[in-house]
JSON list of C-alpha atoms in Angstrom, two decimals:
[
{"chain": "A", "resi": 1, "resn": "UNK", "atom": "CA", "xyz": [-19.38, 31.44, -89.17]},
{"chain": "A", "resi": 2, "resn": "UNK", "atom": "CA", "xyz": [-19.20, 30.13, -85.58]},
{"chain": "A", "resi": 3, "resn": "UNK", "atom": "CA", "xyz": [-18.83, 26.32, -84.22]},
{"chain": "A", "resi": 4, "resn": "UNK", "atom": "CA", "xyz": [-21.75, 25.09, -82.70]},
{"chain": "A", "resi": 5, "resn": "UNK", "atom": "CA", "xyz": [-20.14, 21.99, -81.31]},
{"chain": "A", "resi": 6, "resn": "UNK", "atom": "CA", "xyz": [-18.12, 22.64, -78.17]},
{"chain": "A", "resi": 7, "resn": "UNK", "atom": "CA", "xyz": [-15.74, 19.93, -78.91]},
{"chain": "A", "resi": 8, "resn": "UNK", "atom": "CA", "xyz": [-14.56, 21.89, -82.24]},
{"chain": "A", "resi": 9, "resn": "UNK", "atom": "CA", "xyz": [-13.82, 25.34, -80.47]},
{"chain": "A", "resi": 10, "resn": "UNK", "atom": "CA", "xyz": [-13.57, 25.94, -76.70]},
{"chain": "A", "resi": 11, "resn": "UNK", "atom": "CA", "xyz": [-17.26, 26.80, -76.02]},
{"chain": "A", "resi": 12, "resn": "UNK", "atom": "CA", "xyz": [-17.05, 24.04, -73.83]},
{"chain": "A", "resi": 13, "resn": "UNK", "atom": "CA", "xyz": [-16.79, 26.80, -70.67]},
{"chain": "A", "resi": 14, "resn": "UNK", "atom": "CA", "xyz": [-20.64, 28.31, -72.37]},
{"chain": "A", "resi": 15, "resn": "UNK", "atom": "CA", "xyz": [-22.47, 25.24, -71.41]},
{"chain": "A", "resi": 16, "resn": "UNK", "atom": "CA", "xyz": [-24.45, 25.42, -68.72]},
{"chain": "A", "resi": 17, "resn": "UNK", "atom": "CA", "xyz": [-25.45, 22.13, -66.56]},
{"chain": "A", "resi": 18, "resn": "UNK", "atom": "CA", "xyz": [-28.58, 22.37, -65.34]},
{"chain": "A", "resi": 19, "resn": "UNK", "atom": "CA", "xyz": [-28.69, 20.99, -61.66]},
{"chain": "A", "resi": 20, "resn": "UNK", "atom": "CA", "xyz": [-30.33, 17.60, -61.02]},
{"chain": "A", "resi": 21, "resn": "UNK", "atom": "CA", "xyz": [-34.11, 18.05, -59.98]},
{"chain": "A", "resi": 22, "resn": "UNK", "atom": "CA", "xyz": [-34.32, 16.52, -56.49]},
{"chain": "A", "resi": 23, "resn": "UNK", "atom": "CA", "xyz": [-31.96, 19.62, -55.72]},
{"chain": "A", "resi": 24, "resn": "UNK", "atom": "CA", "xyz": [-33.91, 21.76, -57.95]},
{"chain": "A", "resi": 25, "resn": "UNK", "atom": "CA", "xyz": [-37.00, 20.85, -56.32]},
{"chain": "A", "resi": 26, "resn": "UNK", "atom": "CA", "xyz": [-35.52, 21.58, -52.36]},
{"chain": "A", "resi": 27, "resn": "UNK", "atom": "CA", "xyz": [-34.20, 24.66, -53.53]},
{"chain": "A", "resi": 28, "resn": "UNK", "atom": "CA", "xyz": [-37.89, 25.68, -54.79]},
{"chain": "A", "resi": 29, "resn": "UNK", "atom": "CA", "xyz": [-39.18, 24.64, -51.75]},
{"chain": "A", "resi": 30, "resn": "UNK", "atom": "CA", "xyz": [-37.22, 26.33, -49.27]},
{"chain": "A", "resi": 31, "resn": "UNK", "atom": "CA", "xyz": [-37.63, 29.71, -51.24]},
{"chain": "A", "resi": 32, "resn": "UNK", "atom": "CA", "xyz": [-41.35, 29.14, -51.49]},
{"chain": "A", "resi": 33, "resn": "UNK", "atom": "CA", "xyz": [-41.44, 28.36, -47.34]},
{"chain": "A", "resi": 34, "resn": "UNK", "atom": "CA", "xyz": [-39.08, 31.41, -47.04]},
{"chain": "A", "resi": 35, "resn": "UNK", "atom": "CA", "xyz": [-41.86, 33.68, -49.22]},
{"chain": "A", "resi": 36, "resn": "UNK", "atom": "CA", "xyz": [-44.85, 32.06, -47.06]},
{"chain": "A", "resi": 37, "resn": "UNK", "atom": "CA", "xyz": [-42.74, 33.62, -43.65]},
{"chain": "A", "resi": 38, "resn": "UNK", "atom": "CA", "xyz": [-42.00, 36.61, -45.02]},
{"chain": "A", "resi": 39, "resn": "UNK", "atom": "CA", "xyz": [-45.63, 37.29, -45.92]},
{"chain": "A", "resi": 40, "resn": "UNK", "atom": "CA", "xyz": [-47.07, 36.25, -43.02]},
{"chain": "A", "resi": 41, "resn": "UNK", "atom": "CA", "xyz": [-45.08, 38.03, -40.76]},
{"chain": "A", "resi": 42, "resn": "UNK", "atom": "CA", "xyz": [-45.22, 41.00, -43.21]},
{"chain": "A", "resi": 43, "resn": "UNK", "atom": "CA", "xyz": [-46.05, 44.48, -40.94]},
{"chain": "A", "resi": 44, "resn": "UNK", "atom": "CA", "xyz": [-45.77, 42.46, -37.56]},
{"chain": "A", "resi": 45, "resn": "UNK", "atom": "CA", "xyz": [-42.59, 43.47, -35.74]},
{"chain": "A", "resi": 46, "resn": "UNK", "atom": "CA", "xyz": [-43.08, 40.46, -33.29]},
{"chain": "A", "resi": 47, "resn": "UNK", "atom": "CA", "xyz": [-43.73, 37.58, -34.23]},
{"chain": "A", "resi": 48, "resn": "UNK", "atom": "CA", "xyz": [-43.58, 35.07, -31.63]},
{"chain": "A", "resi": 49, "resn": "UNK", "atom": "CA", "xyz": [-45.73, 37.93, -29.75]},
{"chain": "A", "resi": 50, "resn": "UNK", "atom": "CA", "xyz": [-48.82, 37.34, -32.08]},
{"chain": "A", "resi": 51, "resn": "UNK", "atom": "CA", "xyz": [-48.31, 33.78, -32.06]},
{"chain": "A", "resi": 52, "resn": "UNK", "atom": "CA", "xyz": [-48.27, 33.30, -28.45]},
{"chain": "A", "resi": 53, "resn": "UNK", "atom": "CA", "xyz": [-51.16, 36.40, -28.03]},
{"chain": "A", "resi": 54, "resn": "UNK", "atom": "CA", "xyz": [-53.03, 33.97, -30.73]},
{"chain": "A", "resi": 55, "resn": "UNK", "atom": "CA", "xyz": [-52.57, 30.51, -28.85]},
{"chain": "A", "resi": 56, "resn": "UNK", "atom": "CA", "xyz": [-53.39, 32.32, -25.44]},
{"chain": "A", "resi": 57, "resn": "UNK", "atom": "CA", "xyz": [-56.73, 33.38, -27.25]},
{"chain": "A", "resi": 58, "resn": "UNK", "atom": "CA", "xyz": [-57.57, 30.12, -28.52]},
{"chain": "A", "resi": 59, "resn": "UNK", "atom": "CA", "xyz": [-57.30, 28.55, -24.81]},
{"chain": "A", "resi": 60, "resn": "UNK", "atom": "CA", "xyz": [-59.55, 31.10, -23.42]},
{"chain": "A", "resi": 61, "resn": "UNK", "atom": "CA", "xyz": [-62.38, 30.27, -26.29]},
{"chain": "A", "resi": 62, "resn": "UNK", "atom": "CA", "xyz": [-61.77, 26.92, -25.56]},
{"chain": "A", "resi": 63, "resn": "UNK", "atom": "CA", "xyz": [-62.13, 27.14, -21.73]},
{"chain": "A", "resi": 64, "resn": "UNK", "atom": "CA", "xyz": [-65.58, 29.14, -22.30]},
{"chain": "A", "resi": 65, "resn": "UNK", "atom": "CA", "xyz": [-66.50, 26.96, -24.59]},
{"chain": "A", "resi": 66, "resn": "UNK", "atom": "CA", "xyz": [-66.30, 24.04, -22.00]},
{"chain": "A", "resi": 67, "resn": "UNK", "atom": "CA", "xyz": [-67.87, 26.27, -19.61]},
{"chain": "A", "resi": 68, "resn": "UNK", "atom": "CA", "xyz": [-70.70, 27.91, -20.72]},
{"chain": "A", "resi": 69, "resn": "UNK", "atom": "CA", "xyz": [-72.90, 24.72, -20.92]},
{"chain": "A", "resi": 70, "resn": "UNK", "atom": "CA", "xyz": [-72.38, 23.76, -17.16]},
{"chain": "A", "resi": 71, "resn": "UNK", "atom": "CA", "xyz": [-72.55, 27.37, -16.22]},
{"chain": "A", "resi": 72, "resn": "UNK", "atom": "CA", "xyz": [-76.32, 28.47, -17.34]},
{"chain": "A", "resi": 73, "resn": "UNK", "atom": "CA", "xyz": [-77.73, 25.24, -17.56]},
{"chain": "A", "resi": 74, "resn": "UNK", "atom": "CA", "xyz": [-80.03, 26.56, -20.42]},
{"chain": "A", "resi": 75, "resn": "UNK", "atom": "CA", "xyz": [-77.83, 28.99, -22.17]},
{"chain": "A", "resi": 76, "resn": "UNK", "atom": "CA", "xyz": [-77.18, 32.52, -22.20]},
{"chain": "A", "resi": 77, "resn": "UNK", "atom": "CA", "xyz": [-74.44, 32.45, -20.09]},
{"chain": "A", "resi": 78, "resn": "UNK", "atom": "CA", "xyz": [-76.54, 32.93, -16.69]},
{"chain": "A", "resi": 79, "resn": "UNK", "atom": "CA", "xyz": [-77.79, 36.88, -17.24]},
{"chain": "A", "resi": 80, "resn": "UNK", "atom": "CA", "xyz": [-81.03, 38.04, -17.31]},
{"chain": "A", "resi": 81, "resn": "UNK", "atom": "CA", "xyz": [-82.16, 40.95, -18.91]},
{"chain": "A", "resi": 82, "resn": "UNK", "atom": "CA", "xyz": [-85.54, 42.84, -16.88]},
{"chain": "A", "resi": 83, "resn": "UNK", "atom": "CA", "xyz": [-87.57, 45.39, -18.61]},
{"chain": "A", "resi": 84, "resn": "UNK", "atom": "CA", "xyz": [-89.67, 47.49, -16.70]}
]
């Protein structure tokens, strides 16, 4: 028969304390921001490359975006297309 009371028989090295839950809670978070990275960078070998490629595209959308109203003045972008 075996004690089941670590103050009767040295199990008291068995016990495991579970850490408090603010820390458990950081130490969740910073694996689950550490997964997020790793799978979005997943198959890219630079990063910052297709980040920066990314903003530089948004700025050029955004730029003829601005300019295509001014530019036509009735849309299309200023080209004509002639049949015949």
């Amino acid at each position: 028969m075996g004690l089941c009371l670590p103050c009767l028989g040295g199990a008291a090295e068995d016990v495991v304390e579970t850490p408090d839950p603010d820390l458990k809670r950081r130490q969740l978070a910073e694996a689950a921001e550490k997964r997020q990275m790793e799978s979005v960078s997943r198959g890219i070998k630079n990063p910052t490359s297709v980040e920066q490629k990314k903003k530089k595209k948004e700025e050029i959308d955004n730029m003829m975006a601005d300019s295509a109203p001014a530019a036509g003045g009735g849309g299309g972008g200023g080209l004509r297309w002639q049949v015949g």
